[in-house]
Structures are given as C-alpha cells and as structure tokens.
Tab-separated table of C-alpha atoms and ligand atoms in Angstrom:
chain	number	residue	atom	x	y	z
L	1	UNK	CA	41.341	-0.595	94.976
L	2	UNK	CA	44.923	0.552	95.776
L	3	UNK	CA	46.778	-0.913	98.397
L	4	UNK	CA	46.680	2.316	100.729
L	5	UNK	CA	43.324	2.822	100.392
L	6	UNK	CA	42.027	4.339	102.798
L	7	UNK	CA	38.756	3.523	102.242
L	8	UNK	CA	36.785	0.387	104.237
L	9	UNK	CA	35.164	-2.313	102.691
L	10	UNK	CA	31.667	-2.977	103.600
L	11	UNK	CA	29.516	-6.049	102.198
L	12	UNK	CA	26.141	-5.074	101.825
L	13	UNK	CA	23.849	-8.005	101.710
L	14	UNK	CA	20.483	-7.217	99.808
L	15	UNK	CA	22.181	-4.463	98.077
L	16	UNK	CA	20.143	-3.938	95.688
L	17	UNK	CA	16.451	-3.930	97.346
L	18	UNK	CA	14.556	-1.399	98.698
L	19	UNK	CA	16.313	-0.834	101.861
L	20	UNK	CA	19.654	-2.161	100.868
L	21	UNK	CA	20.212	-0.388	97.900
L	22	UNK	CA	19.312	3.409	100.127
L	23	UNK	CA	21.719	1.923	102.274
L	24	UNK	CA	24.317	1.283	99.587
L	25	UNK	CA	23.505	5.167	98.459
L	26	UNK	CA	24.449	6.295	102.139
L	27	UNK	CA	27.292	4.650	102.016
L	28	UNK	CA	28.708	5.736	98.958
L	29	UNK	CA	27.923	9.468	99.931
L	30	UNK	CA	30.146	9.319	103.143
L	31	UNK	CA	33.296	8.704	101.099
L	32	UNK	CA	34.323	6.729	103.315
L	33	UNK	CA	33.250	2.612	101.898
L	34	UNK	CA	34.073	0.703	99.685
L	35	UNK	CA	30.512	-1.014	98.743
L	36	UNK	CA	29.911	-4.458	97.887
L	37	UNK	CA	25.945	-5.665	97.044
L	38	UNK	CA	25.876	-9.368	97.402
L	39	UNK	CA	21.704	-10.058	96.711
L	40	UNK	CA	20.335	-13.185	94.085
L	41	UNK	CA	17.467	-11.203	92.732
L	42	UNK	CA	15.262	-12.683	94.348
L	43	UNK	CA	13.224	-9.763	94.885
L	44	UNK	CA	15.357	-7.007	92.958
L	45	UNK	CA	16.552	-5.629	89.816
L	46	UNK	CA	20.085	-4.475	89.115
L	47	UNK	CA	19.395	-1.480	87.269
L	48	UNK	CA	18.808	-0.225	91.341
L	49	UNK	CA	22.646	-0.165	92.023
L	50	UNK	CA	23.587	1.630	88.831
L	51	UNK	CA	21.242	4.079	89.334
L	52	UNK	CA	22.773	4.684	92.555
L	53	UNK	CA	26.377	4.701	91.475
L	54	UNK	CA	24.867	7.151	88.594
L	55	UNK	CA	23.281	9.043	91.929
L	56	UNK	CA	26.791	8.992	93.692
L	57	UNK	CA	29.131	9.754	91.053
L	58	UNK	CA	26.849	13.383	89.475
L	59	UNK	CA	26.359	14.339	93.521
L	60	UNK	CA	30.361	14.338	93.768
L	61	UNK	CA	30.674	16.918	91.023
L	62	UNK	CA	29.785	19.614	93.405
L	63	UNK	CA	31.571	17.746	96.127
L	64	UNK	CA	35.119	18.714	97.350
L	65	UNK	CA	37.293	15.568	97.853
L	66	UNK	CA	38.844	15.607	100.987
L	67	UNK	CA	42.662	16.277	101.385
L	68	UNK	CA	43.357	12.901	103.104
L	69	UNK	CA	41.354	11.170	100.057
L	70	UNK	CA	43.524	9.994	97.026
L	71	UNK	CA	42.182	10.360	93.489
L	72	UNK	CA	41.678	7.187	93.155
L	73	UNK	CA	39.482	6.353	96.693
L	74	UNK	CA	37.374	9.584	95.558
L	75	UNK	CA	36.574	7.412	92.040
L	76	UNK	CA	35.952	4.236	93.891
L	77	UNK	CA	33.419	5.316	96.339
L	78	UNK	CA	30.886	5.820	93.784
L	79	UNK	CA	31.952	2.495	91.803
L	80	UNK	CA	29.657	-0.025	93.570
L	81	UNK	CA	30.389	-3.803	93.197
L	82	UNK	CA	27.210	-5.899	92.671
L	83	UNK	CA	27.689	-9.460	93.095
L	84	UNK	CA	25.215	-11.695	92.172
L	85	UNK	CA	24.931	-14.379	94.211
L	86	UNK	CA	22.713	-16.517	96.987
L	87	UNK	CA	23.719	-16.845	100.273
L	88	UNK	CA	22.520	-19.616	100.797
L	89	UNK	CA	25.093	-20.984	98.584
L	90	UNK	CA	28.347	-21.122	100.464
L	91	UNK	CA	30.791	-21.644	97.881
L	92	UNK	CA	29.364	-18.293	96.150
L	93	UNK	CA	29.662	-16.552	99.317
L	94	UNK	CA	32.701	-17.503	99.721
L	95	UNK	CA	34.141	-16.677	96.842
L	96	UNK	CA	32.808	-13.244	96.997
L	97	UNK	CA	34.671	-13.024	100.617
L	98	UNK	CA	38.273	-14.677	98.786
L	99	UNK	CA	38.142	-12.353	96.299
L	100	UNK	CA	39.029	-9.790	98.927
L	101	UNK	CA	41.222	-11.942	101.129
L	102	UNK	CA	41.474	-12.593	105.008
L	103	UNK	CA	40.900	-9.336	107.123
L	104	UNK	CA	39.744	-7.514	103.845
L	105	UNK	CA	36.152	-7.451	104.501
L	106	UNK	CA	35.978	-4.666	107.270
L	107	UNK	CA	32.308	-5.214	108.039
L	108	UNK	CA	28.913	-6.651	106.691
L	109	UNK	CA	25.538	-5.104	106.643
L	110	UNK	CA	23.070	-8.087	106.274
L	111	UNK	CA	19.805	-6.732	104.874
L	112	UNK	CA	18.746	-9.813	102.760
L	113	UNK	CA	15.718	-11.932	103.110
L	114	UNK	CA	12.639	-12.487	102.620
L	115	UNK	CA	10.101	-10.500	104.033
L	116	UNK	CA	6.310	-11.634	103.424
L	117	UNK	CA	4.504	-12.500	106.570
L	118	UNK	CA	2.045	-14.413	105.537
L	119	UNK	CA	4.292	-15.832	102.982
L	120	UNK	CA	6.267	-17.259	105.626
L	121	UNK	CA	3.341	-18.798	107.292
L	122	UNK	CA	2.842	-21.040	104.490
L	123	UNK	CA	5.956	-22.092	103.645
L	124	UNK	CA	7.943	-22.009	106.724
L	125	UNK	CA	10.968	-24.082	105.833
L	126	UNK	CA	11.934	-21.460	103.323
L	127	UNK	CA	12.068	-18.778	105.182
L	128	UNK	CA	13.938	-20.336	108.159
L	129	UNK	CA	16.276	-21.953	105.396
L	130	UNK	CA	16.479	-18.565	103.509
L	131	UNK	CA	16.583	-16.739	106.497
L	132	UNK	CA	17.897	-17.904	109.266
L	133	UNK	CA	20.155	-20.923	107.352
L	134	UNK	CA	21.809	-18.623	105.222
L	135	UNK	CA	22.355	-16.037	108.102
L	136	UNK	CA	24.552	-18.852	109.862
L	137	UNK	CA	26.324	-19.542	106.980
L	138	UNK	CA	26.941	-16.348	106.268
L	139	UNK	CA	28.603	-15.570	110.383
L	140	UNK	CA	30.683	-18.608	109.489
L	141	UNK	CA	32.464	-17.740	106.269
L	142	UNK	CA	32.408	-13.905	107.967
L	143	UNK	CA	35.096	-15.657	111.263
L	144	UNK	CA	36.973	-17.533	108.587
L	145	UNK	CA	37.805	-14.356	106.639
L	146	UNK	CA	38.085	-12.425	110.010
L	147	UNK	CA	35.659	-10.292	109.205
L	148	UNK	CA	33.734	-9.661	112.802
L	149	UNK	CA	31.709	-6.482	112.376
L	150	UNK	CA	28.158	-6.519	111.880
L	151	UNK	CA	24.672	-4.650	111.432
L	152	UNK	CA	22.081	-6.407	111.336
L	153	UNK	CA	18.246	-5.811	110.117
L	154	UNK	CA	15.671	-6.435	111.907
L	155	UNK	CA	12.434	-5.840	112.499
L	156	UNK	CA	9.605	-4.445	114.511
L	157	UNK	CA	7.243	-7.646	114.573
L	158	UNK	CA	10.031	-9.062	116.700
L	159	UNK	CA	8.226	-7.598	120.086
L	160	UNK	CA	4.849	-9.625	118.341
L	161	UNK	CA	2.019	-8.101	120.715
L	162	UNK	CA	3.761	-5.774	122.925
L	163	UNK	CA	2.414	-5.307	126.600
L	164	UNK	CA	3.154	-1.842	126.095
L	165	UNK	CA	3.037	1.333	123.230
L	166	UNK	CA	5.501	3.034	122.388
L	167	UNK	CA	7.397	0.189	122.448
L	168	UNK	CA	11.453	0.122	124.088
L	169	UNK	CA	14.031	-2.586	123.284
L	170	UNK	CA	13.587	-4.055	126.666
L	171	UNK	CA	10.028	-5.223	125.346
L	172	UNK	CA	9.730	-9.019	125.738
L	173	UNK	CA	10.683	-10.665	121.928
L	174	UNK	CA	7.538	-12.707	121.067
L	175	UNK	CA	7.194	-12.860	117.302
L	176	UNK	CA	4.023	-14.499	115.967
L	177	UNK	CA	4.759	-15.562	112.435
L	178	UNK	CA	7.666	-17.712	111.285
L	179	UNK	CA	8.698	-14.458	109.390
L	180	UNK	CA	9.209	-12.774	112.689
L	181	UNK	CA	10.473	-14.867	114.692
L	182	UNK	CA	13.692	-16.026	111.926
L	183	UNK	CA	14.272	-12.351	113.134
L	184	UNK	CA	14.443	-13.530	116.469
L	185	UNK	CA	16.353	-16.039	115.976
L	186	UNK	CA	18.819	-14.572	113.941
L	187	UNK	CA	19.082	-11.740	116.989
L	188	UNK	CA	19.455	-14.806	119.503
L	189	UNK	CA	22.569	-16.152	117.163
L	190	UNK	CA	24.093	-13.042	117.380
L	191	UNK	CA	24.246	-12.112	120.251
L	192	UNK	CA	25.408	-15.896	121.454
L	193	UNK	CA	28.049	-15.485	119.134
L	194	UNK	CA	28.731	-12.171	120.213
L	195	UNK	CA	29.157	-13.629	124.190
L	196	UNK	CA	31.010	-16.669	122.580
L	197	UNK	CA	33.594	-14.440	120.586
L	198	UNK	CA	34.875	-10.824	122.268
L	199	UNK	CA	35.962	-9.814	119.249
L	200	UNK	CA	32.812	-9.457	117.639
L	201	UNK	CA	30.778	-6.733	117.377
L	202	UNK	CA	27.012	-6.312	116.349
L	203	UNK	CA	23.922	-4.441	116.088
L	204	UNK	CA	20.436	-5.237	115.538
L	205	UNK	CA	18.819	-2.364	113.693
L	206	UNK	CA	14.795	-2.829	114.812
L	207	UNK	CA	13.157	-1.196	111.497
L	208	UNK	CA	9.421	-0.121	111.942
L	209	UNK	CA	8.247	0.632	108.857
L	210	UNK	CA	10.280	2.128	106.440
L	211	UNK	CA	8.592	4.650	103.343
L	212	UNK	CA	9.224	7.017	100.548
L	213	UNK	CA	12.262	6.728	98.370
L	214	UNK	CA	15.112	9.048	97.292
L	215	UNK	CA	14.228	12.749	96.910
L	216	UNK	CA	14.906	12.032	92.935
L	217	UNK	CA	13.216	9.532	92.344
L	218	UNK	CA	15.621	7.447	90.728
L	219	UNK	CA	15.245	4.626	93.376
L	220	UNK	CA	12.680	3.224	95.168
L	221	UNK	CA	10.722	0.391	96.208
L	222	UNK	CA	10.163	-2.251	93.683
L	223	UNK	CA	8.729	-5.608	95.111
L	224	UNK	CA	8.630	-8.574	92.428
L	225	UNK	CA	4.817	-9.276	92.201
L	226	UNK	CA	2.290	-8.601	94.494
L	227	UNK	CA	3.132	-5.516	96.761
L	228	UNK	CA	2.030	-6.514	100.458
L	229	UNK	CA	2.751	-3.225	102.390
L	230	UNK	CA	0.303	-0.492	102.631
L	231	UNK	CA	2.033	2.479	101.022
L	232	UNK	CA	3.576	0.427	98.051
L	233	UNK	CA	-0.054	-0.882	97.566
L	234	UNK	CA	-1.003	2.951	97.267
L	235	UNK	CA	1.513	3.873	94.809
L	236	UNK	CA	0.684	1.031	92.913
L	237	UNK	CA	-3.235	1.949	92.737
L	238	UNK	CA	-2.721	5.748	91.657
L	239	UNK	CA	-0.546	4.552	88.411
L	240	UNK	CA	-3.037	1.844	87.474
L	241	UNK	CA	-0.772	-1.103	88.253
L	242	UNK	CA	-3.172	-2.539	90.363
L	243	UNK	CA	-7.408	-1.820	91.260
L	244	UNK	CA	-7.975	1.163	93.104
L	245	UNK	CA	-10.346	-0.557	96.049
L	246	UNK	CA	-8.297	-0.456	99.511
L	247	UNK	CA	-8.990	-3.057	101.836
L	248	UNK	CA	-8.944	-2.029	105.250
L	249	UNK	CA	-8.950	-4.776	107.545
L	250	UNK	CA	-10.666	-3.832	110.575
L	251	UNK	CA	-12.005	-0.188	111.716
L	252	UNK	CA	-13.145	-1.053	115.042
L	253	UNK	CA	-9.781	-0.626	117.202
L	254	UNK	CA	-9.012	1.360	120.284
L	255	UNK	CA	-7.183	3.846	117.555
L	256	UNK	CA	-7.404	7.772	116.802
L	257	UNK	CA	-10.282	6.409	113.577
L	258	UNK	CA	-10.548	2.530	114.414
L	259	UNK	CA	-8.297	1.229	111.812
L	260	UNK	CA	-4.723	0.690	112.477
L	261	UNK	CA	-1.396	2.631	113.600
L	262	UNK	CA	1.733	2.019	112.573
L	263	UNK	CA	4.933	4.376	112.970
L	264	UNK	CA	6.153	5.198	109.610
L	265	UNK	CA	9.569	6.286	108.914
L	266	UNK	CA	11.394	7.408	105.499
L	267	UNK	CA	13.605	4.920	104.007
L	268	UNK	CA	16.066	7.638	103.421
L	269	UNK	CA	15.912	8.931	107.479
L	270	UNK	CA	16.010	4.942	107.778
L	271	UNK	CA	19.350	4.137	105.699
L	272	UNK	CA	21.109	6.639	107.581
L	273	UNK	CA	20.633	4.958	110.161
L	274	UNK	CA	23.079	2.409	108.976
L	275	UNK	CA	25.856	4.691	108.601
L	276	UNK	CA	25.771	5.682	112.262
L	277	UNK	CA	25.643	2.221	112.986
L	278	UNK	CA	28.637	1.567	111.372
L	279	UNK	CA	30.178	4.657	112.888
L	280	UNK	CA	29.817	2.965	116.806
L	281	UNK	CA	31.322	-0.280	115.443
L	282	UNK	CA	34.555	1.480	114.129
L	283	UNK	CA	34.882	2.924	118.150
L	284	UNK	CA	37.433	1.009	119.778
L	285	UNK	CA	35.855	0.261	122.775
L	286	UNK	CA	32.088	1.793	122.118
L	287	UNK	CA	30.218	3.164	125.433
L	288	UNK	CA	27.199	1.844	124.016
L	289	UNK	CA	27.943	-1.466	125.147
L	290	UNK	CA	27.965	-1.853	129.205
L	291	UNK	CA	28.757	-5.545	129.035
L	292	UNK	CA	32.565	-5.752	127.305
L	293	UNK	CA	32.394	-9.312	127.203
L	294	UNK	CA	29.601	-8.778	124.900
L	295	UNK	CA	29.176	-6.062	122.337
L	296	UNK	CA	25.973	-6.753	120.975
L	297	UNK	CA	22.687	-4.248	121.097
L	298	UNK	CA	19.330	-3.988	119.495
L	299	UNK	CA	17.838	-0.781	118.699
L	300	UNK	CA	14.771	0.250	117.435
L	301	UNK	CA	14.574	2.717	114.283
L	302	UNK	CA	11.085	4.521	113.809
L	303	UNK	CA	9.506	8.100	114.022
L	304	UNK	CA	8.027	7.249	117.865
L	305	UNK	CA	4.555	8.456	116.269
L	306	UNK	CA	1.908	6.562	114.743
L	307	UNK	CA	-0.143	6.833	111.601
L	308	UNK	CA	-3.445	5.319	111.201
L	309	UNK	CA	-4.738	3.340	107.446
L	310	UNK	CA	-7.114	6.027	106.757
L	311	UNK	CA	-4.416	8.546	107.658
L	312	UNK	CA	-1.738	7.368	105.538
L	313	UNK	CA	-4.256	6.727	102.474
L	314	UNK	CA	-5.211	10.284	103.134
L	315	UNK	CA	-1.955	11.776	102.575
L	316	UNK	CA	-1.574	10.043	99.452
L	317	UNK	CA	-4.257	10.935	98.493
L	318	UNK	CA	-2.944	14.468	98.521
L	319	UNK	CA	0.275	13.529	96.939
L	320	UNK	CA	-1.125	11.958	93.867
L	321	UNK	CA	-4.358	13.365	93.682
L	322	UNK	CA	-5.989	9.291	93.261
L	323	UNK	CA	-9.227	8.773	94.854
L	324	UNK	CA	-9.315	5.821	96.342
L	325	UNK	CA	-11.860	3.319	97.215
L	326	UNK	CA	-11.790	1.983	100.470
L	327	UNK	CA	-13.658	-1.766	101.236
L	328	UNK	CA	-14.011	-2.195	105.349
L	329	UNK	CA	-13.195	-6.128	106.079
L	330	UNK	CA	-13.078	-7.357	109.201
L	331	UNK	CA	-9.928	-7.199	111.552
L	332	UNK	CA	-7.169	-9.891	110.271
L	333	UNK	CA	-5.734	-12.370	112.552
L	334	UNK	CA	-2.675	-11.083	114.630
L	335	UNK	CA	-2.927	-7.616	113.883
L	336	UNK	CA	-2.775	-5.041	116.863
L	337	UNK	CA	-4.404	-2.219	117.151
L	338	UNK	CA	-0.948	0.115	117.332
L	339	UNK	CA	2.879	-0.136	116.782
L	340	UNK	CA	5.149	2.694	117.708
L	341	UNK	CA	8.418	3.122	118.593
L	342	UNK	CA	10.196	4.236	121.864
L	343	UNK	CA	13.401	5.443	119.509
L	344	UNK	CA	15.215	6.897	122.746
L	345	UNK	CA	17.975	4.466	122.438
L	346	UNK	CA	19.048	5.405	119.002
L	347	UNK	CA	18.705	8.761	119.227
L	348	UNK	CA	20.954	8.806	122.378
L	349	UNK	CA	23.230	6.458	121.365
L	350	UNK	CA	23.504	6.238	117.732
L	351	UNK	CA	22.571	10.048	117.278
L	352	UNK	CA	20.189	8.496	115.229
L	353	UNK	CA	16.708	11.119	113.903
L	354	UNK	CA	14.589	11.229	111.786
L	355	UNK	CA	13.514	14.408	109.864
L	356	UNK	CA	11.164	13.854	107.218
L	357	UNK	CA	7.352	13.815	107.551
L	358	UNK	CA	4.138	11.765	106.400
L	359	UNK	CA	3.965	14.667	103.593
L	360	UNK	CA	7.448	14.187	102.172
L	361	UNK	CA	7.276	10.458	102.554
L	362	UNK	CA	4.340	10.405	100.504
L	363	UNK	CA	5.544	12.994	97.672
L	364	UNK	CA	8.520	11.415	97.787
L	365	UNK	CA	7.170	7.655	96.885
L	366	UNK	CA	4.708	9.660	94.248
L	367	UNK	CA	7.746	11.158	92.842
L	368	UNK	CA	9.366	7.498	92.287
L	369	UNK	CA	5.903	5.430	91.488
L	370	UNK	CA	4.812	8.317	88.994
L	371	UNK	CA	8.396	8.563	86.863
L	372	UNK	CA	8.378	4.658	87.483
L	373	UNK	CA	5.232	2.842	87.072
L	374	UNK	CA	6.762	-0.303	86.149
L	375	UNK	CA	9.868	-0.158	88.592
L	376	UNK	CA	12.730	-0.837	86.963
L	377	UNK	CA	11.105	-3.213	84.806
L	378	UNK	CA	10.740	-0.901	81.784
L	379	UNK	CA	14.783	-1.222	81.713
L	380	UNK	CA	15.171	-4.350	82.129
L	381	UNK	CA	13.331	-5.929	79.730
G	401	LIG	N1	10.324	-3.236	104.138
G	401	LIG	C1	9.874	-3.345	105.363
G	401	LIG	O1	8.758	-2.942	105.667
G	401	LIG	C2	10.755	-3.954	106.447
G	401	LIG	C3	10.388	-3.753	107.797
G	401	LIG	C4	11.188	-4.308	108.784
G	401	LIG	C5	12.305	-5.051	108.443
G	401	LIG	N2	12.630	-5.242	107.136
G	401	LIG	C6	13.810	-6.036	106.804
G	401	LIG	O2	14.663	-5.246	106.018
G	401	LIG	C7	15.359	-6.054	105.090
G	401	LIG	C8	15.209	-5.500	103.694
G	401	LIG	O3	13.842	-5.375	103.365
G	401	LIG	P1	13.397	-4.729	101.982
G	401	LIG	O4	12.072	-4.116	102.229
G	401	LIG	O5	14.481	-3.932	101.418
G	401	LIG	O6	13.175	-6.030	101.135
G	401	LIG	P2	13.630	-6.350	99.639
G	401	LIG	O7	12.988	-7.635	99.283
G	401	LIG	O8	13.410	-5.179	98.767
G	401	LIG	O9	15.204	-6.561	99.813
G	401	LIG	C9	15.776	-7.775	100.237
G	401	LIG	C10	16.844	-8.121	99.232
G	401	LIG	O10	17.488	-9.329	99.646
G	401	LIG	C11	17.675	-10.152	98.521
G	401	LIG	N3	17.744	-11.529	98.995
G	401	LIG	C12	16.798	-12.237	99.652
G	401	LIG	N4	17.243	-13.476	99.914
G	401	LIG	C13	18.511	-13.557	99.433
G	401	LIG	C14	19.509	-14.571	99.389
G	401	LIG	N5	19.283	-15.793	99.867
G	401	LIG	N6	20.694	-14.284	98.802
G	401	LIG	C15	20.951	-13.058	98.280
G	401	LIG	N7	20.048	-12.070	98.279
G	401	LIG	C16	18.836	-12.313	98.848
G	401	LIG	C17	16.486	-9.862	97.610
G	401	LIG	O11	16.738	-10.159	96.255
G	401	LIG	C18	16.281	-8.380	97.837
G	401	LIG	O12	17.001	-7.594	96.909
G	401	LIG	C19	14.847	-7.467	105.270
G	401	LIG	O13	15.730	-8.148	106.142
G	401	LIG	C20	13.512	-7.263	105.952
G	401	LIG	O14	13.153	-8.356	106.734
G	401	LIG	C21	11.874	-4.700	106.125
C-alpha cells in the first residue's frame, strides 16, 4: 500500500466465514479499507475471499473512482489480504499485526469463533479457550500495536430468556449455554477495558439471526459438516445434501402456529451493519456514547419481526419448489417460544435498516445452495 494511502486498514477476524467474509465484501465496496481476513479454517474455505475480491474488483468497472482516490488505493480496495492463521496462537497474531507496524492497524472487526450451541455444551473448555481466550489475546496484541478500535460480534442468545419480546439492549444478559455466555463475557471484557482505557472505542454488534447470501450467489453460507441452523438445514435438504424430514422441535408454544419465532435478518442487510459501525468509531467524539469515560455500546441488529419454523420452511418451500417433510418432536430444552428484536437503537444511532424480506432471503440462499451444492468444496478439492 503506498505511503499516502488514504485508505484505512481494517483486520477482519473470521474473514472468510459466512458473516465475515459479507462483511469483508462491504468493506471492500466502500472504497474506503484496506481488508485484512485473519480466520484458521476452522469452519471456512478460502475460495470465499477470492470470490469476493473477484465480486469487488468486476463491480468497480462500472464504478467511478473518486477524485481524492489515487490509482493505486482504487486497485487495493478490491485486493483482500487473507491470512491464515489462529488466534489463539499469539505469535501468529502477532506477526500478522508487525507486518503492518505500530498505529498501522486502524481498527479490528472480530467475527471469529465458534458458534455451535450445543457444541459448546459439551466441550466447554474449547469454546471459552477458543472464544473467549483468544479474544483476550487478541485486545492485548491490539494495545501493543495501538490499535484501539473495535466491533465486536455478538449475539442474540446473550439476553438467554428475556422477561420481555421484542427485546431492547437494556434486557438483563443471562446466557444459558457456555456458547452464549463466552459472548457475555467477551462483552463484559470490553467494556472493562473500555472504562480502564479512554482511548478505546467499541461496539458490540447483537446479531439475531442472520440469512440469505449475496444477490449473486457467489458467496454464501458454508458450515464444515453438519449445518445446525434452520435455513442452512433447508438449503441443504432441497439439493439432496442431506434427508428431506424437518424436525420441528416443539409445536405447542404461545406462537402465531405453536412452533417457534425467531427474527430473521439478511446477512447482506446484516454486514452493512458493520460498515456503519465503523463509520461512529471514526467520529471524534461520537454522540452515541453519553458516558466519555467510556465509549463502549451494544446494539442489537435484527428485522424487529418474527418468523415462525413452519413459516420460514414455507417460504422455502416457495423458493426451491422442495417439499419437505416435517417430523413434530417435542419442545428442546432452553428454547423459548419467541426472539425478536427491539432494533430502535441501531436504527437511531447507527442509521442502521434493514430492507430485504423473508422472500428475498430465501431466493437469495436458493440462488447460492442451488449454483453451490457442495459449497465451495467442489473448488477446493
Ligand atoms: N450465524 C449465526 O446465526 C450467528 C448469530 C449470532 C452471532 N453469530 C456470531 O457471528 C460470528 C460469525 O458467525 P458465522 O455464522 O459467520 O460463523 P462461521 O463459522 O461461518 O465464521 C466464523 C469464522 O471464524 C473462524 N475462526 C473460528 N475460530 C478461529 C480462530 N481461533 N482463529 C481464526 N479463525 C477462527 C472460522 O474458521 C470461520 O471462518 C461468530 O462470532 C458468531 O458467534 C453468528
């Protein structure tokens, strides 16, 4: 990068999952980041980030680069750097940081982990190691590069069984699993260090549950074995991946059918997101945070409406024409009957809204599953 680049450079850890790697696309589109993916693979392929420089780079054809952009910025937006490495390995991470230099690094977007509730209930020590551990080390090697701005992902099963639907930030934090509550924890580091250190600056980015994939269908979501969300488990069933018989666990709650509501929002609607939250961070001195001795916040990011099982299988259903088979169970342990999101905060703050629909989030996950079957395996191999 030249040295009067204009352009900021953002570390973007999980880069090159399902979120991260719509994140990394937002990014590049601005024109305004330098990208680096730092992710291990764990649960990703890297044929995701050069599909999205590929995504980037034909978009800016019918782009205009702006006057205060040289030639060279322009070029390097769409040339993402994907670093393979775990950070739970410090002297990788660290490297990746001293590559750049002190003060380099403008912020950090820290998307990795691992995700699998139940997962996480049997092998807790991983996930607060892989989790919470590397998140630590991570804020550490970020204050000895000077590199103090950070967004954060979260996630809505930090408010565990909410006293009340839609749910605001001010909800009280009560994860149940150890999944959730390394989410909480991770939140309750921030912010400390936040209140320890004026000169940082974070948010927590609340995600509810994130669907679809890129318009194209170039990207999407991927997961390495087993998929354990709903609408991935859909996709998966209407290309043959996996057999067609839904289980739907419980359709006896105080819901709109009995089964289920969650509040669904597109990955893409999701990602973007990020960018405003990036945006408030560059602000000097942001209004968003009333306490200046602390500039930390949490918001949530969903639709603030709910979709029900039968609903969402429904509208697949109509996207990829798949009939399929639904088993009743009984309820499973720790699920409530509905999660929604008060998204007030965001929108009023971070500007942040969302504008695509159950419809297009379902054509649009078709549209990657269907050109995709086999992720990006198929290229890999
Ligand atoms: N997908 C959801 O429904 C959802 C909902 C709420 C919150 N979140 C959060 O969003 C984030 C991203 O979720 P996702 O759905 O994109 O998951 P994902 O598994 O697709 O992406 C996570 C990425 O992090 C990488 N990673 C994990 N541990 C790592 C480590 N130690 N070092 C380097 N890379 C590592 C993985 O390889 C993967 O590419 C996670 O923090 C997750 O908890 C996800």
């Amino acid at each position: 990068m030249p040295s009067d680049s204009k352009l900021k450079t953002v570390i973007v850890t999980g880069g090159a999952g399902y979120i991260g790697s719509h994140v990394v696309y937002h990014l590049a589109k601005t024109r305004q980041y330098k990208v680096v993916s730092v992710d291990n693979g764990h649960n990703s392929q890297p044929e995701s980030l050069t599909r999205v420089s590929q995504l980037a780079r034909e978009e800016q054809a019918s782009e205009t680069k702006p006057a205060d952009l040289s030639d060279e910025d322009w070029q390097e937006t769409n040339n993402i750097v994907a670093k393979n490495a775990d950070l739970t390995d410090g002297a990788s991470i660290r490297s990746v940081f001293a590559e750049y230099g002190k003060g380099k690094i403008w912020g950090v977007i820290h998307v990795a982990a691992w995700k699998a509730v139940g997962e996480s209930a049997e092998q807790p020590l991983t996930y607060y190691a892989n989790n919470v551990g590397a998140t630590i080390q991570l804020l550490q090697i970020m204050n000895e590069f000077d590199c103090k701005r950070l967004v954060y992902s979260s996630s809505a099963t930090v408010y565990g069984i909410p006293p009340k639907v839609p749910i605001p930030e001010t909800s009280p934090l009560g994860a149940l699993s150890p999944y959730g509550k390394t989410k909480v924890m991770c939140e309750t580091i921030i912010e400390d260090l936040c209140t320890a250190q004026q000169e940082w600056k974070a948010l927590s980015l609340r995600y509810f549950n994130p669907a679809g994939a890129h318009p194209s269908g170039r990207i999407g979501e991927d997961p390495r074995g087993k998929p354990f969300n709903l609408l991935p488990i859909l996709g998966q069933m209407a290309v043959g991946r996996i057999p067609p018989t839904l289980k739907v666990m419980g359709n006896d709650y105080p819901t709109v059918d009995g089964t289920c509501v969650r509040d669904y929002l597109h990955v893409m609607d999701l990602a973007s997101g990020h960018v405003l939250a990036l945006n408030k961070l560059a602000e000097e001195r942001s209004a968003i945070f009333a306490d200046k001795n602390k500039q930390f916040k949490a918001y949530n990011l969903g639709n603030g409406k709910g979709e029900s099982v039968l609903q969402i299988t429904a509208a697949m259903k109509k996207a990829t024409g798949f009939d399929y088979k639904l088993e009743i169970t009984p309820r499973r342990a720790g699920d409530v009957p509905a999660l929604i999101a008060d998204p007030t905060l965001a929108q009023e703050e971070l500007g942040f809204k969302t504008s695509a629909n159950l419809e297009t989030m379902c054509a649009d996950l078709w549209n990657w599953q269907s050109q995709n079957p086999n992720g990006y395996a198929a290229v890999n191999v």
